[in-house]
Coordinates of C-alpha atoms and ligand atoms in Angstrom, one line a residue:
X1 CA -56.9 -12.3 -176.3
X2 CA -57.6 -13.2 -172.7
X3 CA -54.1 -13.8 -171.4
X4 CA -51.1 -11.5 -171.5
X5 CA -48.8 -12.2 -174.5
X6 CA -45.5 -12.0 -172.6
X7 CA -43.4 -12.5 -175.8
X8 CA -44.9 -9.3 -177.2
X9 CA -44.6 -7.5 -173.8
X10 CA -41.0 -8.4 -173.4
X11 CA -40.2 -7.3 -176.9
X12 CA -41.0 -3.7 -175.9
X13 CA -38.2 -3.7 -173.2
X14 CA -34.7 -3.7 -174.8
X15 CA -32.8 -4.5 -171.5
X16 CA -34.8 -7.8 -171.0
X17 CA -32.7 -9.4 -173.7
X18 CA -29.6 -9.3 -171.4
X19 CA -30.0 -12.9 -170.1
X20 CA -30.8 -12.0 -166.5
X21 CA -34.0 -12.7 -164.7
X22 CA -35.0 -9.3 -163.4
X23 CA -37.1 -9.4 -160.2
X24 CA -36.1 -6.2 -158.5
X25 CA -39.1 -4.5 -160.1
X26 CA -40.5 -3.3 -156.8
X27 CA -37.4 -1.1 -156.7
X28 CA -37.9 0.1 -160.2
X29 CA -39.0 -1.3 -163.6
X30 CA -37.2 -1.1 -166.9
X31 CA -38.8 1.3 -169.4
X32 CA -40.2 0.2 -172.7
X33 CA -38.9 1.6 -176.0
X34 CA -41.9 3.9 -176.2
X35 CA -40.7 5.9 -173.2
X36 CA -37.2 5.9 -174.6
X37 CA -38.5 7.1 -177.9
X38 CA -40.6 10.0 -176.5
X39 CA -37.7 11.2 -174.3
X40 CA -35.3 11.0 -177.2
X41 CA -37.8 12.8 -179.4
X42 CA -38.2 15.6 -176.9
X43 CA -34.4 15.9 -176.3
X44 CA -33.5 15.7 -180.0
X45 CA -36.1 18.2 -181.3
X46 CA -37.5 20.3 -178.5
X47 CA -35.0 20.7 -175.7
X48 CA -35.7 24.5 -175.3
X49 CA -37.6 26.4 -172.7
X50 CA -41.4 25.9 -173.2
X51 CA -44.1 28.5 -173.1
X52 CA -42.7 30.8 -175.9
X53 CA -44.2 31.5 -179.3
X54 CA -41.6 30.0 -181.6
X55 CA -42.2 26.6 -183.1
X56 CA -39.9 24.4 -181.1
X57 CA -41.0 26.0 -177.8
X58 CA -44.7 25.5 -178.7
X59 CA -44.1 21.9 -179.5
X60 CA -42.1 21.5 -176.2
X61 CA -45.1 23.0 -174.3
X62 CA -47.5 20.6 -176.0
X63 CA -45.3 17.5 -175.3
X64 CA -44.9 18.3 -171.6
X65 CA -48.6 19.1 -171.2
X66 CA -49.5 15.8 -173.0
X67 CA -47.3 13.8 -170.6
X68 CA -49.0 15.4 -167.7
X69 CA -52.5 15.0 -168.9
X70 CA -52.0 11.3 -169.6
X71 CA -50.4 10.7 -166.2
X72 CA -53.5 12.4 -164.6
X73 CA -55.7 10.0 -166.6
X74 CA -53.5 7.1 -165.4
X75 CA -55.2 7.5 -162.0
X76 CA -58.5 9.1 -163.2
X77 CA -57.6 12.6 -162.1
X78 CA -57.9 15.9 -164.0
X79 CA -54.7 17.5 -165.2
X80 CA -55.0 20.4 -162.8
X81 CA -55.2 18.0 -159.8
X82 CA -51.7 16.5 -160.3
X83 CA -48.1 17.7 -160.0
X84 CA -45.4 15.9 -161.9
X85 CA -42.2 15.9 -159.8
X86 CA -38.9 14.1 -159.4
X87 CA -39.8 11.6 -156.7
X88 CA -42.5 10.5 -154.2
X89 CA -40.2 11.3 -151.4
X90 CA -39.8 14.9 -152.5
X91 CA -43.6 15.2 -153.2
X92 CA -44.4 14.1 -149.6
X93 CA -41.8 16.4 -148.2
X94 CA -43.0 19.4 -150.2
X95 CA -46.7 18.7 -149.3
X96 CA -45.9 18.4 -145.6
X97 CA -44.3 21.8 -145.8
X98 CA -47.1 23.2 -147.9
X99 CA -49.8 22.0 -145.5
X100 CA -47.9 23.0 -142.4
X101 CA -49.3 26.6 -142.1
X102 CA -52.8 25.0 -141.7
X103 CA -51.8 23.0 -138.6
X104 CA -51.5 24.3 -135.1
X105 CA -49.1 23.2 -132.3
X106 CA -50.8 20.2 -130.6
X107 CA -52.5 19.1 -133.8
X108 CA -51.9 15.4 -134.5
X109 CA -50.7 13.5 -137.6
X110 CA -50.8 9.7 -137.8
X111 CA -48.0 7.8 -139.6
X112 CA -47.7 4.1 -139.9
X113 CA -45.0 1.7 -138.9
X114 CA -45.5 -0.1 -142.2
X115 CA -44.8 2.6 -144.8
X116 CA -41.7 3.3 -146.8
X117 CA -40.0 6.1 -145.0
X118 CA -41.0 8.5 -147.8
X119 CA -44.5 8.8 -146.3
X120 CA -43.2 8.9 -142.7
X121 CA -40.1 11.0 -142.2
X122 CA -41.5 14.2 -143.9
X123 CA -44.5 14.1 -141.5
X124 CA -42.4 13.3 -138.5
X125 CA -40.3 16.4 -139.1
X126 CA -43.4 18.5 -138.4
X127 CA -42.8 17.7 -134.7
X128 CA -40.3 20.6 -134.9
X129 CA -43.3 22.9 -135.3
X130 CA -45.2 21.5 -132.3
X131 CA -47.3 18.8 -134.1
X132 CA -47.8 15.6 -132.3
X133 CA -47.0 12.5 -134.3
X134 CA -48.8 9.2 -133.5
X135 CA -47.6 5.9 -134.9
X136 CA -50.1 3.3 -136.3
X137 CA -48.4 0.0 -135.3
X138 CA -48.0 -3.3 -137.2
X139 CA -48.4 -6.8 -135.9
X140 CA -45.0 -8.0 -134.8
X141 CA -45.4 -11.4 -136.6
X142 CA -47.2 -10.6 -139.8
X143 CA -46.2 -6.9 -140.4
X144 CA -49.9 -6.2 -141.0
X145 CA -51.3 -2.8 -139.8
X146 CA -53.4 -3.3 -136.7
X147 CA -56.7 -1.9 -138.0
X148 CA -58.3 -1.6 -134.6
X149 CA -55.5 0.6 -133.4
X150 CA -56.6 3.4 -135.8
X151 CA -59.8 3.9 -133.9
X152 CA -57.9 4.7 -130.7
X153 CA -55.3 6.8 -132.5
X154 CA -57.9 9.1 -134.2
X155 CA -58.8 12.1 -132.0
X156 CA -60.5 15.5 -132.5
X157 CA -57.0 16.9 -132.9
X158 CA -56.0 14.5 -135.8
X159 CA -55.4 16.6 -139.0
X160 CA -54.0 14.0 -141.3
X161 CA -53.3 10.2 -141.6
X162 CA -50.5 9.2 -143.9
X163 CA -50.6 5.5 -145.0
X164 CA -49.7 3.2 -147.8
X165 CA -52.1 1.6 -150.3
X166 CA -49.8 -1.5 -150.3
X167 CA -46.7 -2.2 -148.3
X168 CA -43.6 -2.5 -150.4
X169 CA -42.2 -5.2 -148.2
X170 CA -45.2 -7.0 -146.5
X171 CA -47.1 -6.7 -149.8
X172 CA -50.5 -6.1 -148.0
X173 CA -53.1 -4.1 -149.9
X174 CA -55.3 -1.9 -147.7
X175 CA -59.0 -1.1 -148.2
X176 CA -58.4 2.6 -148.9
X177 CA -62.0 3.7 -149.3
X178 CA -63.0 2.1 -145.9
X179 CA -60.0 3.8 -144.2
X180 CA -60.7 7.1 -145.9
X181 CA -64.3 7.0 -144.7
X182 CA -63.1 6.5 -141.1
X183 CA -60.4 9.2 -141.4
X184 CA -62.9 11.7 -142.9
X185 CA -65.4 10.9 -140.2
X186 CA -62.8 12.0 -137.7
X187 CA -62.3 15.3 -139.6
X188 CA -58.8 14.4 -140.9
X189 CA -57.2 14.3 -144.3
X190 CA -56.0 11.0 -145.9
X191 CA -52.6 11.0 -147.6
X192 CA -52.0 7.7 -149.5
X193 CA -48.7 6.4 -150.9
X194 CA -49.7 4.3 -154.0
X195 CA -46.2 3.5 -155.1
X196 CA -46.2 -0.2 -154.4
X197 CA -49.9 -0.6 -155.5
X198 CA -50.0 1.3 -158.9
X199 CA -47.7 -1.2 -160.8
X200 CA -50.1 -4.0 -160.2
X201 CA -53.7 -2.7 -159.9
X202 CA -55.6 0.2 -161.6
X203 CA -55.9 3.3 -159.5
X204 CA -59.0 5.5 -159.5
X205 CA -58.4 8.4 -157.1
X206 CA -62.1 9.5 -157.4
X207 CA -63.3 6.1 -156.3
X208 CA -60.8 6.0 -153.4
X209 CA -61.9 9.5 -152.3
X210 CA -58.5 10.1 -150.6
X211 CA -57.4 13.7 -150.3
X212 CA -53.8 13.1 -151.6
X213 CA -52.3 10.2 -153.6
X214 CA -48.7 9.9 -154.6
X215 CA -46.8 7.3 -156.6
X216 CA -43.6 6.8 -158.5
X217 CA -43.7 6.5 -162.3
X218 CA -40.4 4.7 -162.5
X219 CA -42.1 1.6 -160.9
X220 CA -44.8 1.6 -163.7
X221 CA -42.4 1.5 -166.7
X222 CA -41.9 5.2 -166.7
X223 CA -39.0 7.6 -166.3
X224 CA -37.7 8.6 -162.8
X225 CA -40.7 10.9 -162.0
X226 CA -43.6 10.9 -159.6
X227 CA -47.2 12.0 -159.6
X228 CA -48.8 13.8 -156.7
X229 CA -52.6 14.0 -156.8
X230 CA -54.6 16.3 -154.5
X231 CA -58.2 17.3 -154.4
X232 CA -58.4 20.6 -156.3
X233 CA -59.5 22.8 -153.4
X234 CA -56.9 21.3 -151.1
X235 CA -54.1 22.0 -153.6
X236 CA -55.3 25.5 -154.2
X237 CA -55.5 26.2 -150.4
X238 CA -52.0 24.7 -149.7
X239 CA -49.2 27.1 -149.3
X240 CA -47.0 27.5 -152.4
X241 CA -43.2 26.9 -152.0
X242 CA -42.0 28.4 -155.2
X243 CA -41.0 32.0 -156.0
X244 CA -43.2 34.7 -154.5
X245 CA -44.6 35.7 -158.0
X246 CA -46.0 32.2 -158.7
X247 CA -49.7 32.5 -157.7
X248 CA -51.5 30.1 -155.5
X249 CA -53.8 28.9 -158.2
X250 CA -50.8 27.8 -160.3
X251 CA -50.8 24.3 -158.9
X252 CA -48.4 22.9 -161.5
X253 CA -45.6 25.2 -160.4
X254 CA -46.3 26.4 -156.9
X255 CA -45.2 23.1 -155.2
X256 CA -42.1 22.7 -157.3
X257 CA -39.2 25.0 -156.6
X258 CA -37.1 24.8 -159.8
X259 CA -40.0 23.6 -161.9
X260 CA -40.6 20.2 -163.5
X261 CA -38.2 18.1 -165.6
X262 CA -39.3 18.7 -169.1
X263 CA -37.8 15.8 -171.0
X264 CA -39.1 13.3 -168.5
X265 CA -42.6 14.8 -168.4
X266 CA -42.6 14.4 -172.2
X267 CA -41.2 10.9 -171.8
X268 CA -44.3 10.0 -169.8
X269 CA -46.3 10.1 -173.1
X270 CA -44.4 6.8 -173.8
X271 CA -46.1 5.1 -170.8
X272 CA -49.4 5.7 -172.4
X273 CA -48.1 4.7 -175.8
X274 CA -46.9 1.5 -174.3
X275 CA -50.1 0.5 -172.5
X276 CA -52.1 1.5 -175.6
X277 CA -49.9 -0.8 -177.6
X278 CA -50.8 -3.6 -175.2
X279 CA -54.4 -2.7 -175.5
X280 CA -54.3 -2.8 -179.3
X281 CA -52.2 -6.0 -179.5
X282 CA -54.5 -7.9 -177.2
X283 CA -57.6 -6.6 -179.1
X284 CA -59.2 -5.5 -175.9
X285 CA -62.6 -3.8 -175.9
X286 CA -62.2 -0.3 -177.3
X287 CA -62.5 2.7 -175.0
X288 CA -62.4 6.4 -175.5
X289 CA -60.1 7.3 -172.6
X290 CA -56.6 6.2 -171.7
X291 CA -57.8 5.4 -168.2
X292 CA -60.4 3.0 -169.5
X293 CA -58.0 1.3 -171.9
X294 CA -55.5 1.0 -169.1
X295 CA -58.0 -0.7 -166.8
X296 CA -58.6 -3.3 -169.5
X297 CA -54.9 -4.0 -169.8
X298 CA -54.6 -4.3 -166.1
X299 CA -57.1 -7.1 -166.1
X300 CA -54.6 -9.2 -168.0
X301 CA -51.7 -7.9 -165.9
X302 CA -53.4 -8.8 -162.6
X303 CA -54.3 -12.4 -163.7
X304 CA -50.8 -12.9 -165.1
X305 CA -48.9 -11.6 -162.1
X306 CA -51.2 -13.5 -159.7
X307 CA -50.4 -16.8 -161.5
X308 CA -46.7 -16.3 -161.4
X309 CA -46.6 -15.0 -157.8
X310 CA -48.8 -18.0 -156.7
X311 CA -46.2 -20.4 -158.1
X312 CA -43.4 -18.7 -156.3
X313 CA -45.3 -18.5 -153.1
X314 CA -46.2 -22.2 -153.2
X315 CA -42.6 -23.1 -153.8
X316 CA -41.3 -20.9 -150.9
X317 CA -44.0 -22.2 -148.5
X318 CA -42.8 -25.8 -149.2
X319 CA -39.2 -24.9 -148.3
X320 CA -38.5 -25.6 -144.6
X321 CA -37.1 -22.7 -142.7
X322 CA -38.3 -20.0 -145.1
X323 CA -40.4 -17.2 -143.5
X324 CA -42.5 -15.1 -145.9
X325 CA -43.3 -11.7 -144.6
X326 CA -46.9 -10.4 -144.6
X327 CA -48.8 -11.3 -147.8
X328 CA -52.2 -11.3 -146.1
X329 CA -54.8 -11.0 -148.9
X330 CA -57.0 -7.9 -148.7
X331 CA -60.8 -8.2 -148.2
X332 CA -61.3 -8.8 -151.9
X333 CA -58.4 -11.2 -152.1
X334 CA -55.8 -8.9 -153.8
X335 CA -52.2 -9.7 -153.3
X336 CA -49.4 -7.8 -155.0
X337 CA -46.8 -10.0 -156.7
X338 CA -44.1 -9.0 -154.3
X339 CA -42.8 -11.7 -151.9
X340 CA -40.3 -10.8 -149.2
X341 CA -38.8 -13.6 -147.1
X342 CA -36.0 -14.4 -144.8
X343 CA -34.5 -17.6 -143.4
X344 CA -33.7 -17.4 -139.7
X345 CA -30.1 -18.3 -139.1
X346 CA -29.1 -17.5 -142.7
X347 CA -27.8 -14.3 -144.1
X348 CA -30.2 -12.6 -146.6
X349 CA -27.1 -11.0 -148.2
X350 CA -25.6 -14.4 -148.8
X351 CA -28.8 -15.8 -150.3
X352 CA -28.9 -12.8 -152.6
X353 CA -25.2 -13.3 -153.6
X354 CA -26.0 -16.9 -154.6
X355 CA -29.0 -15.7 -156.6
X356 CA -27.0 -13.0 -158.3
X357 CA -24.4 -15.6 -159.3
X358 CA -27.2 -17.4 -161.2
X359 CA -28.0 -14.1 -163.0
X360 CA -31.1 -13.3 -160.9
X361 CA -31.3 -9.6 -160.4
X362 CA -32.6 -9.3 -156.9
X363 CA -31.7 -7.5 -153.7
X364 CA -32.1 -7.6 -149.9
X365 CA -32.4 -5.2 -146.9
X366 CA -35.2 -3.1 -145.5
X367 CA -36.1 -1.3 -148.8
X368 CA -36.5 1.8 -146.7
X369 CA -39.5 0.4 -144.9
X370 CA -37.0 0.5 -142.0
X371 CA -39.6 0.7 -139.2
X372 CA -41.5 -2.3 -140.4
X373 CA -38.4 -4.5 -140.9
X374 CA -37.2 -3.5 -137.3
X375 CA -40.7 -4.3 -135.9
X376 CA -40.4 -7.8 -137.4
X377 CA -37.2 -8.2 -135.4
X378 CA -34.8 -8.0 -138.4
X379 CA -31.9 -5.8 -139.0
X380 CA -31.7 -3.2 -141.8
X381 CA -28.4 -4.7 -143.1
X382 CA -29.7 -8.2 -143.5
X383 CA -33.5 -7.6 -143.7
X384 CA -35.4 -9.6 -146.2
X385 CA -34.9 -11.0 -149.7
X386 CA -37.5 -9.4 -151.9
X387 CA -38.9 -10.9 -155.1
X388 CA -40.7 -8.1 -157.0
X389 CA -42.4 -9.3 -160.1
X390 CA -43.5 -7.1 -163.0
X391 CA -46.0 -8.1 -165.7
X392 CA -43.1 -8.6 -168.1
X393 CA -41.8 -11.5 -166.1
X394 CA -42.7 -14.8 -167.7
X395 CA -43.0 -18.5 -166.8
X396 CA -39.4 -19.0 -167.8
X397 CA -38.2 -16.3 -165.4
X398 CA -40.2 -18.0 -162.6
X399 CA -38.7 -21.5 -163.5
X400 CA -35.2 -20.0 -163.5
X401 CA -35.8 -18.2 -160.2
X402 CA -37.2 -21.3 -158.6
X403 CA -34.2 -23.4 -159.7
X404 CA -31.8 -20.8 -158.4
X405 CA -33.8 -20.6 -155.1
X406 CA -33.7 -24.3 -154.8
X407 CA -29.9 -24.3 -154.9
X408 CA -29.6 -21.3 -152.6
X409 CA -32.0 -22.3 -149.9
X410 CA -31.7 -25.2 -147.4
Ligands
PLP501 C1 -43.9 2.2 -151.3 C2 -42.9 3.2 -151.7 N1 -43.1 4.5 -151.4 C3 -42.2 5.5 -151.7 C4 -41.0 5.2 -152.4 C5 -40.1 6.3 -152.7 O1 -40.2 6.6 -154.0 P1 -39.3 7.7 -154.7 O2 -38.0 7.0 -155.0 O3 -40.0 8.2 -155.9 O4 -39.1 8.8 -153.7 C6 -40.8 3.8 -152.7 C7 -39.5 3.5 -153.3 O5 -39.0 2.4 -153.3 C8 -41.7 2.8 -152.3 O6 -41.5 1.5 -152.6

C-alpha cells in the first residue's frame, strides 16, 4: 500500500471512537492498544523489582530492557546512549546539572527565544553559577529563528547551544546537521529538543550528529515518558546525580535519582508493536531493524499529514483576518502538521470554546513557548489557537474541523 490506511490506524486507538475530533496531538497523542496491552501485561504479571534471579523479576528485567532498546532504535541510537525518564523537562534539567561541573564562570550558553521552556529555563538557571546566557532571537513577525544571529552569538566562550528541531508553535523545522556543524566549529555542544519533530519525521541521531537529543514519547503514541540521547563519551563524562554508589559508567541510572518507571518503560515495547503492525498491514518493504521499518512507516505518515495540513492551511489562509504563526518550510520543504493561528481583535479562548462546543478537542495559549508568543506580541492567556494533527487524523476529521472553524471564524 502506498497511502496510509487511516481506518486501520484509527482502529488501534480505542479513545478515537468517542465522537470527538482530536487535534491537540501536539500536546500529547492517544496511545494505541499495543501500548495499553504491554503496560497491562507488565503490571499484571511482573510488577516486582527487576534484577533478581526469580522468574517474575527476570521477566520484568527483560521487558524493561526491551522497551529501552526499542526506544533507542526509534532514533537510531544504541541502548547505552539513551536514558528513559519521566519527561523532557526533567531530562534537560538533570543534564544541565550534570554538565555544570564542566563549565566555568564566564562560559556561555545559547538558548533560543523560540523553544518550549523545557529547553530554556534549565539552562538559564546556570546563571546562578556564573554562566552567561545568550538568547538567540526570533523574527518578530514570523517567529522564525534569525539564523544570522547565531554567527554573532557564538564566541570562544560558548560551551553549549540548546535549540529545538521544530518549534511546537511556529512549526518551523530547523536544519539540525547544518546548525550542529556551525556549533561544533565554534567548539560548543549541540543540545536538541526533538519533541515537536519526532511525531512527524523519522529521527536519526547519528545523521544529525548532535551531542544530545531529547523527546517525549507521549507525543509519539507512547506512555508519559521521555528519551534522552547523548553521545556515549559525553554521557560517561557527565557528572552523575544519583546515589554515591552508582558508578559513572552506569548511564541508565546515574542521571535518574529514583530510577526509571518500570511499567512505562515496558509499555514502550507497545510503541514498536504498533508501528510494526502498521509496517505489516501496509505490506511495506521488509527490514531487519525496527528503525528501518519505522522509517518506511513514516514515509506514509509524512505524506498523509502533509495532505491534511495543506487542506487546513489553504482554508485558514483564505479566511480574512486569520494570522497563521510561522510555518516557513525548511530548506527541504518540510512542514510539521501543526498550525497555530490567531485573529487580531478576537479572543483565542472564545474561538476555542466555540470549537469545543462542536466536539473539536483543541486548545489555546502559549503552549509553554512563552518567550516566542510574547515576541510575537501576544499574551500568554490568549496566545494562539493550535491545531496539532497526528497521523490518525483522517479526511473526515479535517472536514469537521473546517466546518467548525467556518462557523467560529469571521
Ligand atoms: C517542543 C517541546 N519540548 C518540550 C516539551 C516538554 O515535554 P515534557 O512534558 O516531556 O517535559 C514539550 C511539551 O509540550 C514540547 O512541545
